[in-house]
Coordinates of C-alpha atoms in Angstrom, one line a residue:
M24 CA 0.0 0.0 0.0
D25 CA 1.4 3.4 -0.9
G26 CA 1.9 6.3 1.5
G27 CA -1.2 8.2 0.3
A28 CA -3.4 5.2 1.0
L29 CA -1.9 4.6 4.4
A30 CA -2.4 8.3 5.3
A31 CA -6.0 8.1 4.1
R32 CA -6.6 5.7 6.9
G33 CA -4.6 7.4 9.6
G34 CA -6.4 10.4 11.1
W35 CA -4.4 13.6 11.7
S36 CA -1.5 12.5 9.5
R37 CA -3.9 11.9 6.6
R38 CA -5.0 15.5 6.6
R39 CA -1.4 16.6 6.2
F40 CA -0.1 13.7 4.2
V41 CA -2.7 13.5 1.4
G42 CA -1.6 16.4 -0.8
A43 CA 1.5 17.4 1.2
V44 CA 4.1 19.2 -0.8
T45 CA 7.2 17.5 0.7
G46 CA 5.9 15.1 3.4
V47 CA 5.3 15.0 7.1
A48 CA 9.0 15.3 8.1
A49 CA 9.4 18.6 6.3
M50 CA 6.3 19.9 7.9
A51 CA 7.5 19.2 11.4
A52 CA 10.7 21.1 10.8
V53 CA 8.9 24.4 10.0
P54 CA 8.2 26.6 13.0
A55 CA 4.5 27.2 13.6
P56 CA 3.3 30.9 13.5
A57 CA 2.0 32.4 16.6
R58 CA -1.7 31.8 17.3
P59 CA -4.0 34.9 17.1
D60 CA -5.1 36.3 20.5
P61 CA -8.4 35.0 21.7
E62 CA -9.5 38.6 22.2
P63 CA -9.8 41.3 19.5
R64 CA -6.6 43.1 18.6
S65 CA -5.6 46.0 16.5
G66 CA -5.4 44.3 13.1
L67 CA -3.7 42.0 10.7
G68 CA -0.8 42.7 8.4
S69 CA -1.3 43.1 4.7
G70 CA 1.9 41.3 3.8
S71 CA 2.6 43.1 0.6
G72 CA 3.0 46.7 1.8
Q73 CA 1.6 49.8 0.0
V74 CA -1.0 49.4 -2.7
P75 CA -0.6 51.6 -5.7
S76 CA -3.3 54.3 -6.1
E77 CA -4.7 52.7 -9.3
T78 CA -5.6 49.6 -7.3
A79 CA -7.1 51.4 -4.3
A80 CA -10.7 50.6 -5.3
P81 CA -10.2 46.9 -5.9
E82 CA -8.3 46.7 -2.7
A83 CA -11.1 48.4 -0.8
A84 CA -13.5 45.9 -2.3
A85 CA -11.3 43.0 -1.3
R86 CA -11.3 44.2 2.3
S87 CA -15.0 44.8 2.6
G88 CA -16.2 41.8 0.7
T89 CA -18.4 44.0 -1.5
P90 CA -18.2 44.4 -5.3
A91 CA -15.9 47.1 -6.7
G92 CA -18.8 48.5 -8.8
K93 CA -21.1 46.7 -11.3
G94 CA -20.2 45.1 -14.6
S95 CA -16.7 44.1 -15.1
G96 CA -15.1 45.7 -12.0
P97 CA -12.6 43.5 -10.0
R98 CA -14.1 41.3 -7.3
P99 CA -12.4 40.0 -4.1
L100 CA -10.8 36.6 -3.8
Y101 CA -9.6 35.0 -0.6
L102 CA -7.2 32.1 -0.5
G103 CA -6.7 29.5 2.2
T104 CA -3.4 27.7 2.8
Y105 CA -1.3 25.8 5.3
T106 CA 1.2 28.1 7.1
S107 CA 3.1 25.2 8.9
V108 CA 4.2 23.3 5.8
E109 CA 7.2 23.9 3.7
G110 CA 6.3 26.2 0.9
G111 CA 3.1 27.2 2.5
G112 CA 1.6 30.6 2.9
A113 CA 1.9 33.2 5.6
G114 CA -1.8 33.6 6.2
I115 CA -5.0 34.2 4.2
G116 CA -4.1 35.2 0.6
L117 CA -5.7 38.3 -0.8
A118 CA -6.4 38.7 -4.5
V119 CA -9.0 40.2 -6.9
Y120 CA -10.4 38.6 -10.1
D121 CA -11.9 40.0 -13.2
P122 CA -15.4 38.5 -13.4
V123 CA -15.4 38.7 -17.2
T124 CA -11.9 37.3 -18.1
G125 CA -11.2 35.3 -14.9
A126 CA -7.8 36.9 -14.5
V127 CA -6.5 36.9 -10.9
T128 CA -4.2 39.6 -9.4
G129 CA -2.5 39.1 -6.0
R130 CA -3.1 41.8 -3.3
G131 CA -0.9 40.5 -0.5
T132 CA -1.7 38.4 2.7
L133 CA -3.7 38.7 5.9
T134 CA -1.1 37.4 8.3
G135 CA -1.6 36.1 11.8
V136 CA -4.1 33.4 11.1
P137 CA -2.4 29.9 11.4
D138 CA -3.2 27.2 8.9
P139 CA -6.4 28.8 7.4
S140 CA -7.2 25.8 5.3
Y141 CA -10.9 26.6 4.9
L142 CA -12.8 29.9 4.6
A143 CA -16.3 31.2 4.7
V144 CA -18.0 34.6 4.6
H145 CA -20.9 35.9 6.6
P146 CA -24.1 36.4 4.6
N147 CA -23.8 40.1 4.9
G148 CA -20.3 40.0 3.4
R149 CA -18.6 41.9 6.2
T150 CA -16.8 39.2 8.1
L151 CA -14.5 36.4 7.0
Y152 CA -14.1 33.2 9.0
A153 CA -11.2 30.7 8.9
V154 CA -10.5 27.4 10.5
D155 CA -7.1 27.2 12.3
E156 CA -6.3 23.6 11.3
R157 CA -4.1 22.9 14.3
Q158 CA -3.9 20.2 17.0
D159 CA -5.5 22.9 19.3
G160 CA -8.2 23.8 16.8
G161 CA -9.7 27.2 16.5
V162 CA -11.9 29.4 14.3
T163 CA -11.0 33.0 13.6
A164 CA -13.2 36.0 12.6
V165 CA -11.8 38.9 10.5
R166 CA -13.6 42.1 9.8
L167 CA -13.1 42.8 6.1
A168 CA -13.6 46.6 6.2
D169 CA -10.3 47.1 8.1
R170 CA -8.8 43.6 8.2
K171 CA -9.1 43.5 12.0
A172 CA -9.0 40.2 13.8
L173 CA -12.2 39.9 15.9
G174 CA -10.8 37.1 17.9
T175 CA -10.2 33.3 17.8
R176 CA -12.3 30.7 19.6
S177 CA -11.5 27.1 20.4
T178 CA -13.4 24.5 18.4
G179 CA -12.9 22.1 21.3
G180 CA -11.2 19.6 19.0
A181 CA -8.2 18.9 16.8
G182 CA -7.8 19.6 13.1
P183 CA -10.8 21.7 12.2
C184 CA -11.1 21.4 8.4
H185 CA -14.5 22.9 7.5
L186 CA -16.8 25.7 8.6
S187 CA -20.0 27.3 7.4
V188 CA -22.3 30.1 8.5
H189 CA -25.9 29.2 9.3
P190 CA -28.1 31.2 6.8
G191 CA -29.5 33.4 9.6
G192 CA -26.0 34.7 10.2
H193 CA -26.1 34.0 14.0
W194 CA -24.2 30.7 14.2
L195 CA -20.9 29.3 12.9
L196 CA -20.7 25.6 12.3
S197 CA -17.3 23.8 12.2
A198 CA -16.0 20.2 11.8
N199 CA -13.0 18.9 13.7
Y200 CA -11.4 16.2 11.5
Q201 CA -9.0 14.6 13.9
S202 CA -11.4 14.6 16.8
G203 CA -14.4 13.6 14.8
S204 CA -16.5 16.3 16.4
V205 CA -18.7 19.2 15.3
A206 CA -18.9 22.6 17.1
V207 CA -21.3 25.6 17.2
H208 CA -20.3 29.2 18.0
P209 CA -22.6 32.2 18.2
I210 CA -21.9 35.2 16.0
D211 CA -22.7 38.6 17.4
G212 CA -23.8 41.8 15.6
S213 CA -20.2 42.8 14.8
G214 CA -19.4 39.4 13.3
A215 CA -17.3 38.3 16.2
L216 CA -17.6 34.8 17.7
G217 CA -18.8 34.0 21.2
E218 CA -18.0 31.1 23.4
R219 CA -18.9 27.7 21.9
T220 CA -22.5 26.6 22.6
D221 CA -22.2 23.0 21.7
L222 CA -19.7 20.3 20.8
V223 CA -20.7 16.8 19.7
T224 CA -18.3 13.9 19.1
H225 CA -19.3 11.1 16.8
S226 CA -18.8 8.2 19.1
S227 CA -20.8 5.7 17.1
P228 CA -21.0 3.8 14.9
P229 CA -17.6 2.2 15.1
P230 CA -15.0 3.4 12.6
G231 CA -15.2 2.1 9.1
P232 CA -12.7 -0.3 7.5
G233 CA -9.1 0.9 7.9
Q234 CA -10.2 3.9 10.0
Q235 CA -8.9 4.6 13.5
G236 CA -11.7 6.9 14.6
P237 CA -14.3 9.4 13.6
H238 CA -13.2 12.1 11.2
A239 CA -15.8 14.9 10.7
H240 CA -15.1 16.5 7.4
Q241 CA -18.0 18.9 6.8
F242 CA -20.8 20.7 8.7
V243 CA -23.4 22.4 6.6
T244 CA -27.0 23.6 6.7
A245 CA -29.7 22.0 4.5
P246 CA -31.6 24.3 2.1
D247 CA -34.7 24.1 4.2
G248 CA -32.7 25.7 7.1
R249 CA -34.2 23.3 9.6
H250 CA -31.4 20.9 9.9
V251 CA -27.6 20.8 9.8
L252 CA -25.7 17.8 8.5
A253 CA -22.2 16.5 9.5
V254 CA -20.3 14.3 7.1
D255 CA -17.9 11.9 8.8
L256 CA -15.3 10.1 6.8
G257 CA -14.2 7.9 9.7
T258 CA -17.6 6.4 10.5
D259 CA -19.0 6.3 7.0
T260 CA -22.0 8.3 8.3
V261 CA -23.8 11.5 7.6
Y262 CA -25.4 12.8 10.9
T263 CA -28.4 15.1 10.8
Y264 CA -29.0 17.5 13.7
R265 CA -31.6 20.1 14.5
L266 CA -30.0 23.3 15.6
D267 CA -31.8 25.3 18.3
T268 CA -31.4 28.8 16.9
R269 CA -32.1 30.3 20.4
T270 CA -29.5 28.3 22.4
G271 CA -27.1 27.0 19.7
R272 CA -27.6 23.4 20.9
L273 CA -27.7 20.4 18.6
T274 CA -30.1 17.5 18.7
E275 CA -29.4 14.5 16.5
T276 CA -32.4 13.4 14.5
S277 CA -31.1 10.8 12.1
R278 CA -28.1 9.0 10.6
A279 CA -27.4 8.0 7.0
H280 CA -24.8 5.3 6.4
T281 CA -22.7 4.8 3.3
R282 CA -21.3 1.5 2.4
P283 CA -18.4 0.5 4.6
G284 CA -15.1 2.0 3.6
A285 CA -16.7 4.7 1.3
G286 CA -15.1 7.5 3.4
P287 CA -17.7 10.3 2.7
R288 CA -16.1 13.7 2.5
H289 CA -18.3 16.4 1.1
L290 CA -22.1 16.8 0.6
T291 CA -23.7 19.3 -1.8
F292 CA -27.4 19.9 -2.1
H293 CA -29.4 20.3 -5.3
P294 CA -31.2 23.7 -5.3
G295 CA -34.6 21.9 -5.3
G296 CA -33.8 20.8 -1.7
R297 CA -34.9 17.1 -2.2
Y298 CA -31.6 15.6 -3.3
A299 CA -27.9 15.9 -2.4
Y300 CA -24.7 14.5 -3.8
L301 CA -22.0 12.9 -1.7
A302 CA -18.3 12.7 -2.7
D303 CA -16.7 9.5 -1.1
E304 CA -13.0 10.1 -0.8
V305 CA -11.7 6.7 0.2
D306 CA -13.5 4.4 -2.4
D307 CA -13.5 7.1 -5.2
T308 CA -17.2 7.3 -5.8
V309 CA -20.1 9.7 -6.0
T310 CA -23.5 9.0 -4.5
V311 CA -26.9 10.6 -5.1
C312 CA -28.9 10.9 -1.8
A313 CA -32.6 11.6 -1.3
Y314 CA -33.3 14.2 1.4
D315 CA -36.6 14.6 3.3
P316 CA -36.9 18.2 4.6
P317 CA -39.5 17.7 7.3
T318 CA -37.4 15.0 9.1
G319 CA -33.9 15.9 7.8
R320 CA -33.4 12.2 6.9
L321 CA -30.9 11.4 4.2
T322 CA -31.2 8.2 2.1
V323 CA -27.9 7.2 0.4
G324 CA -28.2 5.7 -3.1
R325 CA -25.8 3.5 -5.0
P326 CA -22.2 4.7 -5.7
Q327 CA -21.2 5.7 -9.2
S328 CA -18.1 6.8 -11.1
T329 CA -16.1 9.9 -10.5
G330 CA -14.7 9.7 -14.1
S331 CA -11.2 9.2 -12.8
G332 CA -8.8 7.0 -14.8
P333 CA -6.4 4.3 -13.5
G334 CA -4.4 5.1 -10.4
T335 CA -5.2 6.5 -7.0
N336 CA -7.9 9.3 -6.9
Y337 CA -9.5 11.1 -4.0
P338 CA -12.7 13.0 -5.0
A339 CA -12.7 16.2 -3.0
Q340 CA -15.7 18.6 -3.5
L341 CA -18.9 18.8 -5.5
L342 CA -20.7 21.9 -6.8
V343 CA -24.1 22.2 -8.4
T344 CA -25.1 25.1 -10.6
A345 CA -27.8 27.5 -9.3
D346 CA -30.3 26.3 -12.0
G347 CA -29.7 22.7 -10.9
R348 CA -28.7 21.4 -14.4
F349 CA -25.0 20.5 -13.9
A350 CA -22.7 19.3 -11.2
Y351 CA -18.9 19.3 -11.0
L352 CA -16.5 17.2 -9.0
A353 CA -12.8 17.9 -8.1
N354 CA -10.7 14.8 -8.6
R355 CA -7.4 14.8 -6.7
G356 CA -4.9 12.4 -8.2
D357 CA -6.6 12.2 -11.5
N358 CA -6.3 16.0 -11.5
S359 CA -9.5 16.6 -13.3
L360 CA -12.9 18.2 -13.0
A361 CA -15.8 15.9 -13.7
R362 CA -18.9 17.3 -15.3
Y363 CA -22.3 15.7 -14.7
A364 CA -25.8 16.4 -16.1
V365 CA -28.3 16.5 -13.3
E366 CA -31.5 14.7 -14.5
A367 CA -34.9 13.6 -13.2
G368 CA -35.4 16.6 -11.0
G369 CA -32.1 16.1 -9.2
S370 CA -32.4 12.3 -8.6
R371 CA -29.9 11.3 -11.2
L372 CA -26.3 12.3 -12.1
R373 CA -25.0 11.4 -15.6
L374 CA -21.3 11.7 -16.2
L375 CA -20.6 13.8 -19.3
D376 CA -16.9 14.2 -19.3
T377 CA -13.8 15.3 -17.4
V378 CA -11.4 18.1 -18.1
P379 CA -7.8 18.6 -16.8
V380 CA -7.7 21.0 -13.9
A381 CA -4.4 22.5 -15.1
G382 CA -2.9 21.9 -11.7
D383 CA -2.0 19.2 -9.2
F384 CA -4.4 17.9 -6.5
P385 CA -7.5 20.1 -6.7
R386 CA -8.5 20.3 -3.0
Q387 CA -11.5 22.6 -3.3
I388 CA -13.7 24.3 -5.9
A389 CA -16.0 27.2 -5.9
F390 CA -18.2 29.3 -8.2
S391 CA -18.1 33.0 -8.5
P392 CA -21.4 34.6 -7.2
D393 CA -22.8 34.9 -10.7
G394 CA -21.9 31.2 -11.5
R395 CA -19.9 32.2 -14.6
L396 CA -16.5 31.2 -13.3
L397 CA -15.3 28.1 -11.4
F398 CA -12.2 28.3 -9.2
A399 CA -10.1 25.3 -8.3
A400 CA -7.5 25.4 -5.5
N401 CA -4.6 23.0 -6.4
Q402 CA -2.7 22.0 -3.3
K403 CA 0.4 20.3 -4.7
S404 CA 1.0 22.7 -7.6
S405 CA 0.3 25.8 -5.4
T406 CA -2.0 27.3 -8.0
V407 CA -5.6 28.4 -8.5
S408 CA -7.1 27.5 -11.9
V409 CA -10.1 29.5 -13.2
F410 CA -12.6 28.2 -15.7
H411 CA -15.4 29.8 -17.7
V412 CA -18.7 27.9 -17.2
D413 CA -20.9 27.7 -20.3
R414 CA -24.4 28.4 -19.1
V415 CA -26.0 26.3 -21.8
S416 CA -23.8 23.2 -22.0
G417 CA -22.1 23.4 -18.6
A418 CA -18.8 22.9 -20.4
L419 CA -15.6 24.3 -18.7
R420 CA -13.0 26.4 -20.5
L421 CA -9.7 27.3 -18.8
A422 CA -9.4 31.1 -18.4
G423 CA -5.6 31.6 -18.9
E424 CA -2.7 30.5 -16.9
P425 CA -3.4 29.4 -13.3
F426 CA -2.6 31.9 -10.5
A427 CA 0.3 31.1 -8.2
S428 CA -0.7 30.8 -4.6
P429 CA 1.3 28.9 -1.9
V430 CA -0.2 25.5 -1.1
A431 CA -3.6 26.6 -2.3
V432 CA -6.3 24.6 -0.5
C433 CA -9.2 26.9 -0.6
A434 CA -10.4 29.7 -3.0
L435 CA -13.3 31.9 -1.9
P436 CA -14.5 34.3 -4.7
L437 CA -16.9 37.1 -3.6

């Protein structure tokens, strides 16, 4: 068994081994940056110094999370990385992109946030949230208007790898990979995070084949807003919870089990709200799931192809277009993006083709807000690829040379 396969079954080391640039030994040799203070402080460094006057408007937009004007004006792009690996970044990368051409221009770095491997923005666009994927896991809030850190809160677990904001904007949901737990934090009117209101560890069922424990990989709200779902790679289970929006407490309502050894990683809902699509990392499959909004119950269907060729492949993340007609999957290893037609009201995926991602190990993908561009963060090649999305056919077309970004593991276009 090769190193990647071993790491895929090994907990914390897997998060850093799968997709690592030069291996675990090199990572351990790199000093870790200081952790942000738990209380608000004066601000974060920009990393690249003075911004020329002709870029002042795009830079202001990148800070605020708001568009730099209508039409073809530059839009902000935030980039997640690992700061504790060789060749990694120094914090959250800042950039802008042209919504017409897809061209990306760097604007420096928000320093002081350790290992910000996943990013999310508040629904009002004023606050950015990042996981601190460390043994002592945390979540950090940054006010975009002035790049001020609003504080870091403990997730109560190790290796947080995903976070999302509840649609109401009052709760932050995060998943601790190494600990196999999910956490809830309140968000106040300023965008800052309060003390954790709940922490649930996935203690059952037992770990799947080759797994050493639970590994929560995603925590997301269903389209109906009534339930939140946690995808756990280690237990081959998707847990459904009801979130009490007054107290921030979780109550489990159901569990959906994949086949043993599937290793579910990422769940994406169809806009119709009755179906969802699950990327299974360990067995290299995609599964269509039925979702029942009143109960939050997920029913897992039969696995199907990711479109990958021979060799090891780890499917990473799925996206569905806003009109519900097409879905896309990032394939790490095969280094491709699979395109599916969504049929029968969302109940069926039909593989159309795959296109090269123009990078190595696409860890995460995201649409621009208008859905016309798709961004792929390529971990091993330290690049972000941008594709034009054809609204009629769903076809992808590369928008020029990929943008260089150290150990790119997350791209968040606003």
